[in-house]
Amino acid sequence: MFSNYKAQFMGGKKEKFVRLDDLDSNLSFKADMPGKTRIGFSLEGLTGASRSSNKPSKSFRVGMKRGSEGIITLGRSLKSGVSRAVFPEDLKVSGRKIFDPQDKSLLFWNKLLVCSCTLAVSIDPLFLYLPVFRSKEMCLHIDNSLAHTTTTLRTLVDAFYLIRMVLQFRTAYIAPSSRVFGRGELVIDPKQIAKRYTHRYFIVDLLSVLPLPQIVVWRFLHRAKGSDVLATKQALVFIVFLQYIPRFLRFLPLMSELKKTAGVFAESAWAGAVYYLLWFLLSSHIVGAFWYLLAVERRDACWEEACQDSDMCKANANLLYCASERPSNSNWENVTQTVLGSRCAINDTYSAFDYGIYANALTSGVVESEYFISKYFYCLWWGLQNLSTLGQGLETSTYPGEVIFSIAIAIFGLILFALLIGNMQTYLQSMTVRLEEMRIKRRDSEQWMHHRVLPPELRERVRRYDQYKWMETRGVDEESLVQSLPKDLRRDIKRHLCLNLVRRVPLFANMDERLLDAICERLKPSLCTENTYIVREGDPVDEMLFIIRGRLESVTTDGGRSGFFNRGLLKQGDFCGEELLTWALDPKAGSNLPPSTRTVKALTEVEAFALIADEVKYITSQFRRIHSRQVQHTFRFYSQHRRRCRI
């Protein structure tokens, strides 16, 4: 443990630094404990006093002096704000109940938190549906059943959010000064973690989970009076609107942090498109809820304005808001029918009050309905329709609040189209990006073949090759994909794909694993269409081909000898181009490639792995066992055997 230090070059000298977290209190002993090594603490290193010394008092003084210097230096470091940090792999064995920010379980919690934030943002507009008109009593009241349901849902979501806030105090973070290389070091000091969280997002999180809407609703449910309906309605509008600000402020950095940690939020393109579509529906839900409440506000404003012209209505204005126990008053009912019914009529063209964009909410009866499902979906449709059209069909009155709301709908709809719909289009286009690349490549190929006046036979062969390559790889460059992986992972993948094929070669059947790994690592994928000549007899052989799928024809005339003809079929697991091995094993062979003794032609579409001449030469030069007599004898026998194969 005491050798755990870091060495760095500073000022041309090599300095050693000890990790303060590795110092354990069990390493210090009392002076009167026999048989124990006394340790002196110092930032320059750890020094141990010998078990036996001729001058124990001097040794003790030296140790105490060095230890005091180390303690003083440690105190200065702590005062300067140096926080304790470990590497992510050391956090699991540190014994502290601190979470790694890139731990899979914490990433899962972050995704759940994103879902809970989305759910919370969708629950808050439900408070705006609480005010409902009673047509018979001509008064405004609060829907009690919807109030109980909404407050319960909001409390459950806030409880989940509180759990996340507690986890934030136990989640390590990467020290900014350690991001010079690699992932950096994690700060695991609880005080530093708490200080960082309280200075960044704690206030925003606290404002987001304050149960202000629940308090307002519960206060009304327990002491309902006529005047409390108006106060509750106005308070809900103010609180819901203000709490949306910290909720959205916290949601955006949370999404950014999740994307930085996990790379992506949605694993598939369809999931990403559905995610942004849900956000568009959520925006429509918010706009529809505000439209409903503003419609209630306009009708309430009309009632108050009409009451100013009637002395009896003005004296009993509190009866416009339903109480838990409403007194029967026949005179009041007559006033409401004559004054409010005539002055605030909806379908009367001669009415002095213009409801503007809220007329549909009143004529449809949603402001008087306590059936929440029909009311909710009607308002959702209104919001979706006007956000999609940017509010072009809205006919507003001259009321300033209504005009401002219509302008906000147009701007909000434009922003949604620029962000949400644009991201949806990006996700959906990512599903067909390979098809588009293939289409452009085919168009370029057709234009090039037309420009060079290629004959129809060659054009058809080019088209067939492109089509077959697309069917096999789906536009993915497999070679570059594998080459971008780490060496050990690349070796394991090539070993999985090619090892069985290489073992079918008698020459390599009994080779050691190192040689087989070297061969597999250097194999490259190759595609051949039907009737394609791989190599012709007499042409130089530049690669060995290991067949994965398909059939090839191998024909030889033994250098054009009269009356000699030999034909064989190569299938899955076979190979051709063994002349390269003879050439590579011959120490006297020059740089010229060996000629092919056979003509190899593809009878069907063929998938294979190729080993080029330079790689064969490299393998034979690096692995000397391949030059043994037994290996060369096996290869000669196998080559002669292949030449005698007939079908």
XYZ file of C-alpha atoms in Angstrom:
647
model
C 0.000 0.000 0.000
C 2.851 2.358 0.832
C 4.334 2.006 -2.636
C 1.221 3.551 -4.144
C 2.593 6.865 -5.308
C 2.759 8.838 -8.532
C 5.953 10.066 -10.118
C 5.949 13.201 -12.265
C 8.660 15.393 -13.743
C 8.467 18.961 -12.513
C 11.190 21.506 -13.118
C 13.427 18.835 -14.654
C 13.309 16.693 -11.486
C 11.375 13.548 -10.716
C 8.964 14.149 -7.850
C 6.875 11.549 -6.017
C 3.361 12.217 -4.809
C 1.473 9.989 -2.395
C -2.286 9.553 -2.628
C -3.718 10.830 0.637
C -6.666 8.400 0.391
C -4.278 5.461 0.632
C -3.035 6.532 4.078
C -4.767 4.470 6.723
C -4.942 5.314 10.397
C -4.016 1.721 11.201
C -0.546 2.376 9.835
C 0.453 4.640 12.740
C 1.486 3.019 16.018
C 2.255 4.169 19.485
C 5.855 4.518 20.533
C 5.534 1.953 23.311
C 4.222 -0.873 21.114
C 7.002 -3.441 20.745
C 7.798 -5.152 17.491
C 5.988 -2.547 15.363
C 7.517 -0.391 12.657
C 7.056 3.305 13.329
C 6.005 5.241 10.294
C 6.722 8.893 9.596
C 4.210 10.637 7.322
C 5.562 13.009 4.716
C 4.481 14.120 1.272
C 7.933 13.308 -0.024
C 7.457 9.635 0.778
C 6.838 7.212 3.587
C 9.812 6.445 5.812
C 9.977 3.509 8.183
C 12.219 3.418 11.183
C 14.236 0.265 11.667
C 13.244 -2.233 14.333
C 16.565 -1.913 16.123
C 18.599 1.227 16.426
C 21.496 2.286 18.536
C 19.861 5.677 19.200
C 16.118 5.188 19.614
C 15.531 8.678 20.998
C 17.092 10.315 17.949
C 15.091 8.096 15.609
C 11.912 8.972 17.470
C 12.603 12.710 17.190
C 13.295 12.403 13.455
C 10.076 10.487 12.922
C 8.017 12.981 14.908
C 9.540 15.880 13.000
C 8.768 14.363 9.632
C 5.296 13.387 10.731
C 4.514 16.907 11.956
C 5.747 18.357 8.671
C 3.461 15.998 6.790
C 0.474 16.951 8.941
C 1.144 20.661 8.434
C 1.418 20.190 4.683
C -1.777 18.134 4.663
C -3.597 20.898 6.541
C -2.442 23.474 4.010
C -3.669 21.257 1.179
C -7.091 20.848 2.756
C -7.381 24.583 3.323
C -6.535 25.235 -0.315
C -9.497 23.106 -1.400
C -7.778 19.931 -2.593
C -10.504 17.267 -2.754
C -9.979 13.569 -2.432
C -10.221 11.768 -5.777
C -9.945 8.217 -7.040
C -10.058 6.576 -10.415
C -13.435 5.051 -11.409
C -12.103 1.501 -11.107
C -10.947 2.224 -7.526
C -14.370 3.434 -6.390
C -15.792 -0.093 -6.124
C -13.118 -1.165 -3.662
C -12.992 2.070 -1.684
C -15.748 0.925 0.694
C -17.591 4.270 0.419
C -21.289 4.529 -0.376
C -20.621 6.816 -3.311
C -22.069 6.178 -6.776
C -20.126 6.276 -10.012
C -21.887 8.706 -12.423
C -21.366 6.207 -15.260
C -22.626 3.192 -13.331
C -25.330 1.252 -15.190
C -27.755 1.367 -12.280
C -27.372 5.141 -12.001
C -27.870 5.532 -15.745
C -31.087 3.551 -15.376
C -32.184 5.903 -12.590
C -31.381 8.899 -14.779
C -33.575 7.540 -17.542
C -36.351 6.965 -15.028
C -35.884 10.535 -13.839
C -36.263 11.822 -17.398
C -39.503 9.855 -17.673
C -40.663 11.195 -14.303
C -39.866 14.777 -15.367
C -41.886 14.244 -18.522
C -44.719 12.793 -16.460
C -44.548 15.678 -13.989
C -44.736 18.230 -16.787
C -47.816 16.421 -18.123
C -49.513 16.238 -14.696
C -49.210 19.932 -13.851
C -51.627 21.098 -16.609
C -54.317 18.890 -15.063
C -54.618 21.468 -12.282
C -55.879 23.921 -14.899
C -58.907 21.701 -15.572
C -60.165 21.971 -11.976
C -62.433 25.061 -12.430
C -65.809 23.997 -13.890
C -69.045 25.953 -14.451
C -72.363 24.682 -13.159
C -75.017 25.626 -15.692
C -78.013 25.232 -13.398
C -76.657 27.245 -10.478
C -74.789 29.645 -12.811
C -71.638 29.531 -10.683
C -68.015 28.432 -10.866
C -66.679 25.621 -8.676
C -63.731 23.217 -8.334
C -63.970 19.582 -9.505
C -63.268 17.721 -6.246
C -62.687 14.230 -7.710
C -60.206 15.543 -10.279
C -58.509 17.579 -7.544
C -57.912 14.481 -5.395
C -56.557 12.481 -8.357
C -54.253 15.226 -9.609
C -52.745 16.029 -6.221
C -52.088 12.326 -5.561
C -50.294 11.850 -8.889
C -48.241 15.003 -8.391
C -47.201 13.885 -4.896
C -46.055 10.459 -6.141
C -43.940 11.978 -8.908
C -42.419 14.510 -6.512
C -41.527 11.689 -4.104
C -39.586 9.959 -6.859
C -37.856 13.243 -7.644
C -36.875 13.629 -3.987
C -35.153 10.226 -4.128
C -33.131 11.497 -7.061
C -32.159 14.612 -5.087
C -30.884 12.422 -2.246
C -28.824 10.368 -4.708
C -27.252 13.555 -6.015
C -25.564 14.056 -2.632
C -23.937 10.604 -2.982
C -22.965 10.710 -6.653
C -19.307 11.345 -7.418
C -18.214 13.688 -10.180
C -15.147 13.920 -12.372
C -12.648 16.516 -11.217
C -12.251 19.128 -13.994
C -8.488 19.317 -13.417
C -8.115 15.567 -14.135
C -9.698 15.603 -17.601
C -6.373 16.131 -19.328
C -6.270 12.475 -20.336
C -8.770 9.610 -20.113
C -11.938 9.653 -18.043
C -10.342 11.532 -15.176
C -10.559 11.023 -11.428
C -13.767 10.885 -9.406
C -14.206 13.204 -6.436
C -15.653 11.057 -3.626
C -15.551 13.535 -0.760
C -19.206 13.922 0.394
C -18.612 17.535 1.395
C -17.245 18.449 -2.004
C -20.093 16.585 -3.740
C -22.714 18.357 -1.620
C -21.041 21.728 -2.174
C -21.005 21.240 -5.928
C -24.652 20.125 -6.053
C -25.928 22.946 -3.847
C -24.117 25.509 -5.982
C -25.503 24.125 -9.256
C -28.942 22.475 -9.343
C -30.168 22.128 -5.762
C -32.174 25.380 -5.750
C -33.763 24.525 -9.096
C -34.638 21.013 -7.918
C -36.071 22.344 -4.675
C -38.283 24.852 -6.476
C -39.443 22.083 -8.807
C -40.682 19.781 -6.036
C -42.263 22.361 -3.744
C -45.851 21.095 -3.202
C -47.444 24.473 -3.863
C -50.315 23.234 -6.085
C -51.131 20.488 -3.581
C -51.239 23.007 -0.725
C -53.587 25.306 -2.632
C -55.938 22.467 -3.596
C -55.911 20.815 -0.168
C -56.629 24.171 1.462
C -59.682 24.611 -0.754
C -60.937 21.048 -0.200
C -60.852 21.423 3.577
C -62.362 24.908 3.842
C -64.406 25.582 0.736
C -66.153 28.928 0.492
C -67.513 30.862 -2.404
C -64.632 33.313 -2.509
C -62.078 30.486 -2.258
C -62.961 29.302 -5.765
C -61.710 32.534 -7.314
C -58.567 32.582 -5.154
C -57.825 28.917 -5.919
C -58.257 29.450 -9.657
C -55.952 32.446 -9.743
C -53.342 30.785 -7.511
C -53.242 27.641 -9.668
C -52.560 29.646 -12.828
C -49.752 31.566 -11.163
C -48.118 28.538 -9.473
C -48.305 26.130 -12.414
C -46.867 28.714 -14.787
C -44.002 29.662 -12.467
C -43.086 26.074 -11.547
C -42.783 25.203 -15.219
C -39.675 27.382 -15.395
C -37.483 25.415 -12.904
C -38.852 22.100 -14.175
C -37.767 22.821 -17.733
C -34.506 24.372 -16.561
C -33.664 21.102 -14.789
C -34.895 18.854 -17.568
C -32.659 20.250 -20.318
C -29.269 19.755 -18.530
C -30.459 16.347 -17.351
C -31.024 15.255 -20.944
C -27.648 16.688 -21.947
C -25.910 14.872 -19.078
C -27.614 11.607 -19.978
C -26.524 11.874 -23.605
C -22.931 12.631 -22.578
C -22.829 9.669 -20.205
C -24.715 7.043 -22.207
C -23.960 8.396 -25.678
C -27.599 8.356 -26.753
C -30.939 8.532 -25.065
C -32.854 6.298 -27.489
C -31.127 3.154 -28.731
C -33.189 2.855 -31.949
C -34.390 5.351 -34.522
C -38.036 4.445 -33.966
C -37.708 5.013 -30.212
C -36.183 8.444 -30.803
C -38.942 9.418 -33.238
C -41.664 8.274 -30.832
C -39.960 10.178 -28.005
C -40.092 13.483 -29.875
C -43.638 12.774 -31.062
C -44.698 12.384 -27.426
C -43.130 15.750 -26.646
C -45.174 17.321 -29.434
C -48.329 15.779 -27.970
C -47.283 17.005 -24.524
C -46.938 20.537 -25.871
C -50.423 20.250 -27.348
C -51.677 19.046 -23.973
C -50.187 22.112 -22.242
C -51.602 24.556 -24.795
C -55.033 22.913 -24.613
C -55.081 23.135 -20.811
C -54.208 26.838 -20.849
C -56.845 27.430 -23.539
C -59.448 25.771 -21.312
C -58.553 27.849 -18.263
C -58.431 31.091 -20.260
C -61.885 30.280 -21.625
C -63.097 29.950 -18.038
C -61.405 33.261 -17.256
C -63.172 35.046 -20.129
C -66.600 33.798 -19.098
C -65.897 34.735 -15.495
C -64.799 38.198 -16.657
C -68.049 38.575 -18.604
C -70.083 37.658 -15.529
C -68.256 40.179 -13.356
C -68.710 42.885 -15.978
C -72.430 42.137 -16.292
C -72.891 42.178 -12.521
C -71.687 45.761 -12.371
C -74.907 46.894 -14.114
C -77.242 45.156 -11.629
C -77.443 46.282 -8.020
C -78.665 42.922 -6.735
C -76.026 41.008 -8.695
C -73.361 43.417 -7.499
C -74.410 42.942 -3.886
C -74.322 39.148 -4.148
C -71.251 38.794 -6.389
C -69.829 36.080 -4.126
C -72.649 33.791 -5.297
C -70.955 33.622 -8.694
C -68.613 31.083 -7.063
C -70.168 27.888 -5.734
C -69.619 27.048 -2.071
C -69.950 23.687 -0.349
C -73.360 24.786 1.020
C -75.074 27.211 -1.341
C -78.213 28.956 0.069
C -81.369 28.829 -2.035
C -82.255 32.242 -3.396
C -84.967 32.473 -6.049
C -84.313 36.160 -6.654
C -80.668 35.411 -7.397
C -81.657 32.751 -9.908
C -83.874 35.261 -11.710
C -81.038 37.772 -11.812
C -78.605 35.262 -13.251
C -81.043 34.251 -15.961
C -81.894 37.804 -16.990
C -78.587 39.599 -16.496
C -75.912 36.961 -17.025
C -77.905 34.978 -19.570
C -78.531 37.962 -21.818
C -75.285 39.871 -21.418
C -72.967 36.832 -21.689
C -74.818 34.832 -24.326
C -72.526 32.810 -26.572
C -74.500 32.431 -29.804
C -76.068 35.883 -29.736
C -74.536 37.983 -32.495
C -75.732 41.149 -30.764
C -73.927 40.295 -27.524
C -71.570 43.021 -26.386
C -68.983 40.495 -25.216
C -66.681 38.866 -27.804
C -65.196 35.556 -26.669
C -62.825 35.311 -29.644
C -60.818 32.084 -29.765
C -62.546 30.793 -26.626
C -66.014 30.628 -28.177
C -65.573 26.959 -29.162
C -64.836 26.003 -25.556
C -68.129 27.586 -24.471
C -70.323 26.366 -27.325
C -69.013 22.800 -27.035
C -69.854 22.741 -23.331
C -66.427 21.526 -22.141
C -66.228 24.278 -19.516
C -69.445 22.927 -17.972
C -68.656 19.213 -18.266
C -67.329 17.194 -15.343
C -66.636 14.206 -17.598
C -62.871 14.644 -17.753
C -62.053 12.270 -20.643
C -64.148 14.070 -23.257
C -63.039 17.470 -21.975
C -59.359 16.511 -22.019
C -59.282 15.065 -25.543
C -61.217 17.992 -26.977
C -58.705 20.464 -25.541
C -55.810 18.244 -26.653
C -57.144 18.250 -30.208
C -57.519 22.043 -30.139
C -53.919 22.453 -29.002
C -52.561 19.962 -31.553
C -54.514 21.545 -34.383
C -53.362 25.089 -33.693
C -49.741 24.170 -32.971
C -49.588 22.255 -36.248
C -51.014 25.198 -38.201
C -49.076 27.813 -36.204
C -52.381 29.371 -35.096
C -53.372 30.449 -38.620
C -57.062 29.632 -38.103
C -57.479 31.630 -34.899
C -59.913 34.577 -35.018
C -59.105 36.699 -32.012
C -60.952 39.542 -30.389
C -59.362 42.827 -29.389
C -58.688 41.589 -25.868
C -54.882 41.965 -25.313
C -54.474 38.758 -23.299
C -56.152 36.741 -26.029
C -53.953 38.279 -28.723
C -50.804 37.578 -26.693
C -51.889 33.962 -26.194
C -52.432 33.571 -29.953
C -49.005 35.039 -30.691
C -47.443 32.659 -28.158
C -49.139 29.703 -29.897
C -47.704 30.755 -33.270
C -44.176 31.211 -31.894
C -44.337 28.034 -29.827
C -45.556 26.038 -32.820
C -42.712 27.385 -34.948
C -40.165 26.400 -32.292
C -41.652 22.920 -32.054
C -41.396 22.428 -35.791
C -37.790 23.613 -35.760
C -36.727 21.404 -32.828
C -39.015 18.455 -32.202
C -40.181 17.776 -35.742
C -36.643 18.364 -37.021
C -35.253 15.805 -34.568
C -38.002 13.352 -35.504
C -37.061 13.744 -39.150
C -33.405 13.162 -38.290
C -34.226 9.936 -36.467
C -36.434 8.676 -39.292
C -33.917 9.630 -41.965
C -31.192 7.750 -40.087
C -33.139 4.564 -40.806
C -32.846 5.085 -44.572
C -29.469 6.822 -44.762
C -27.814 3.653 -46.078
C -30.476 3.306 -48.763
C -29.935 6.898 -49.807
C -26.171 6.395 -49.988
C -26.694 3.277 -52.098
C -29.079 5.140 -54.414
C -26.566 7.959 -54.938
C -23.778 5.459 -55.559
C -25.858 3.625 -58.146
C -26.724 6.878 -59.876
C -23.043 7.844 -60.045
C -22.196 4.386 -61.345
C -24.827 4.592 -64.079
C -23.648 8.036 -65.144
C -20.040 6.867 -65.254
C -20.867 3.744 -67.297
C -22.905 5.844 -69.713
C -20.086 8.375 -70.015
C -17.516 5.636 -70.746
C -19.889 3.844 -73.143
C -19.541 0.461 -71.452
C -21.226 -2.464 -73.232
C -24.469 -3.827 -71.755
C -22.771 -7.009 -70.529
C -20.283 -5.097 -68.394
C -22.979 -2.767 -67.126
C -25.075 -5.718 -65.999
C -22.121 -7.259 -64.199
C -21.462 -3.988 -62.357
C -25.130 -3.714 -61.348
C -25.193 -7.321 -60.181
C -22.067 -6.841 -58.091
C -23.443 -3.674 -56.439
C -26.750 -5.372 -55.718
C -25.114 -8.446 -54.221
C -22.745 -6.377 -52.096
C -25.682 -4.374 -50.754
C -27.610 -7.535 -49.897
C -24.642 -8.955 -47.981
C -23.407 -5.885 -46.103
C -26.407 -3.486 -46.122
C -24.036 -0.666 -46.945
C -21.822 -1.204 -43.879
C -18.056 -1.115 -44.409
C -17.242 -4.192 -42.349
C -13.484 -3.874 -42.676
C -13.297 -0.299 -41.385
C -15.776 -1.182 -38.649
C -13.607 -4.029 -37.389
C -10.389 -2.029 -37.740
C -11.764 0.698 -35.459
C -12.056 -1.775 -32.564
C -9.272 -2.536 -30.042
C -6.685 -5.071 -31.103
C -7.751 -7.866 -28.756
C -11.427 -7.459 -29.658
C -10.560 -7.332 -33.347
C -8.541 -10.515 -32.991
C -11.378 -12.336 -31.215
C -13.898 -11.322 -33.886
C -11.646 -12.425 -36.736
C -10.920 -15.645 -34.852
C -14.645 -16.350 -34.507
C -15.278 -15.696 -38.201
C -12.247 -17.322 -39.789
C -10.706 -19.914 -37.458
C -12.771 -22.875 -38.674
C -11.992 -21.992 -42.295
C -8.282 -21.746 -41.643
C -8.255 -25.058 -39.775
C -9.675 -26.793 -42.863
C -6.377 -26.112 -44.612
C -4.248 -29.237 -43.922
C -1.142 -27.099 -43.696
C -2.609 -25.083 -40.794
C -4.549 -27.869 -39.081
C -1.837 -28.601 -36.508
C -0.360 -25.119 -36.188
C -0.204 -23.312 -32.866
C -2.750 -20.706 -31.832
C -0.415 -17.745 -32.376
C -0.012 -18.542 -36.057
C -3.726 -19.121 -36.522
C -4.513 -15.805 -34.820
C -2.048 -14.014 -37.102
C -3.693 -15.523 -40.180
C -7.218 -14.763 -39.015
C -6.314 -11.178 -38.145
C -5.061 -10.487 -41.673
C -7.948 -11.991 -43.605
C -10.132 -9.487 -45.471
C -13.709 -10.005 -46.761
C -14.168 -10.537 -50.484
C -17.279 -10.782 -52.711
C -17.474 -12.399 -56.147
C -20.510 -12.427 -58.426
C -21.579 -15.256 -60.697
C -19.310 -16.053 -63.709
C -16.488 -13.936 -62.297
C -12.942 -15.199 -62.947
C -10.950 -15.145 -59.726
C -7.672 -15.997 -61.453
C -6.730 -17.441 -64.841
C -4.127 -20.091 -65.519
C -0.745 -18.459 -66.012
C -1.703 -15.161 -64.356
C 0.181 -14.124 -61.194
C -1.500 -15.175 -57.953
C -1.860 -12.206 -55.614
C -4.116 -13.674 -52.890
C -5.338 -16.830 -51.205
C -9.110 -17.184 -51.013
C -10.920 -19.000 -48.169
C -14.525 -19.672 -49.197
C -17.392 -18.950 -46.801
C -20.379 -19.369 -49.126
C -20.832 -20.285 -52.769
C -19.188 -22.573 -55.354
C -16.210 -22.117 -57.661
C -14.878 -24.111 -60.601
C -11.146 -24.923 -60.708
C -9.808 -25.992 -64.125
C -6.247 -26.720 -65.316
C -4.674 -27.808 -68.623
C -1.231 -28.334 -67.075
C 0.269 -25.403 -68.889
C -1.624 -26.018 -72.130
C -0.544 -29.635 -72.569
C -2.438 -31.299 -75.389
C -5.239 -33.614 -74.267
C -4.920 -32.751 -70.564
C -7.901 -31.378 -68.668
C -8.592 -31.414 -64.934
C -11.699 -29.929 -63.313
C -12.690 -29.605 -59.672
C -15.304 -27.818 -57.568
C -14.531 -25.640 -54.584
C -17.232 -25.081 -51.972
C -17.659 -23.743 -48.448
C -14.517 -24.350 -46.384
C -12.191 -24.852 -49.384
C -9.508 -22.458 -50.559
C -7.532 -21.575 -53.678
C -4.275 -19.772 -54.417
C -1.991 -22.216 -52.591
C 0.797 -21.220 -54.996
C 1.420 -18.237 -52.739
C 2.499 -20.532 -49.911
C 5.051 -22.286 -52.120
C 6.389 -18.929 -53.228
C 6.539 -17.549 -49.675
C 8.263 -20.664 -48.274
C 10.965 -20.644 -50.942
C 13.905 -18.564 -49.631
C 15.236 -18.196 -53.189
C 11.977 -16.824 -54.584
C 12.187 -13.322 -55.961
C 9.719 -10.486 -55.778
C 7.729 -11.727 -58.764
C 4.469 -13.412 -57.806
C 4.020 -17.082 -58.764
C 1.867 -17.975 -61.798
C -1.440 -19.724 -61.272
C -1.624 -23.391 -62.268
C -5.428 -23.319 -62.518
C -8.301 -21.162 -63.735
C -10.784 -20.426 -60.956
C -14.259 -19.182 -61.853
C -17.245 -18.412 -59.609
C -20.294 -20.530 -60.473
C -22.513 -18.684 -57.988
C -22.238 -15.611 -55.815
C -19.288 -16.233 -53.508
C -18.399 -14.814 -50.110
C -14.833 -15.407 -49.011
C -11.922 -14.150 -46.946
C -8.775 -13.154 -48.815
C -5.140 -13.276 -47.669
C -3.003 -11.088 -49.925
C 0.547 -11.933 -50.981
C 2.272 -9.474 -48.644
C 0.443 -10.919 -45.639
C 1.380 -14.474 -46.638
C 5.014 -13.392 -46.922
C 4.828 -11.715 -43.511
C 3.374 -14.801 -41.823
C 5.983 -17.152 -43.285
C 8.804 -14.811 -42.263
C 7.590 -14.246 -38.690
C 6.649 -17.829 -37.827
C 9.622 -20.074 -38.558
C 7.778 -23.298 -37.742
C 6.070 -23.075 -41.088
C 9.467 -23.770 -42.705
C 9.850 -27.197 -41.110
C 10.183 -30.334 -43.281
C 6.954 -31.792 -41.955
C 4.968 -28.702 -42.873
C 6.494 -28.488 -46.341
C 5.871 -32.206 -46.925
C 2.229 -31.800 -45.893
C 1.786 -28.880 -48.238
C 3.384 -30.708 -51.228
C 1.199 -33.723 -50.649
C -1.933 -31.632 -50.371
C -1.161 -29.606 -53.495
C -0.535 -32.741 -55.571
C -3.708 -34.217 -54.165
C -5.719 -31.173 -55.215
C -4.323 -31.394 -58.723
C -5.500 -35.006 -59.017
C -9.084 -34.181 -57.866
C -11.642 -34.834 -60.592
C -15.390 -34.579 -60.743
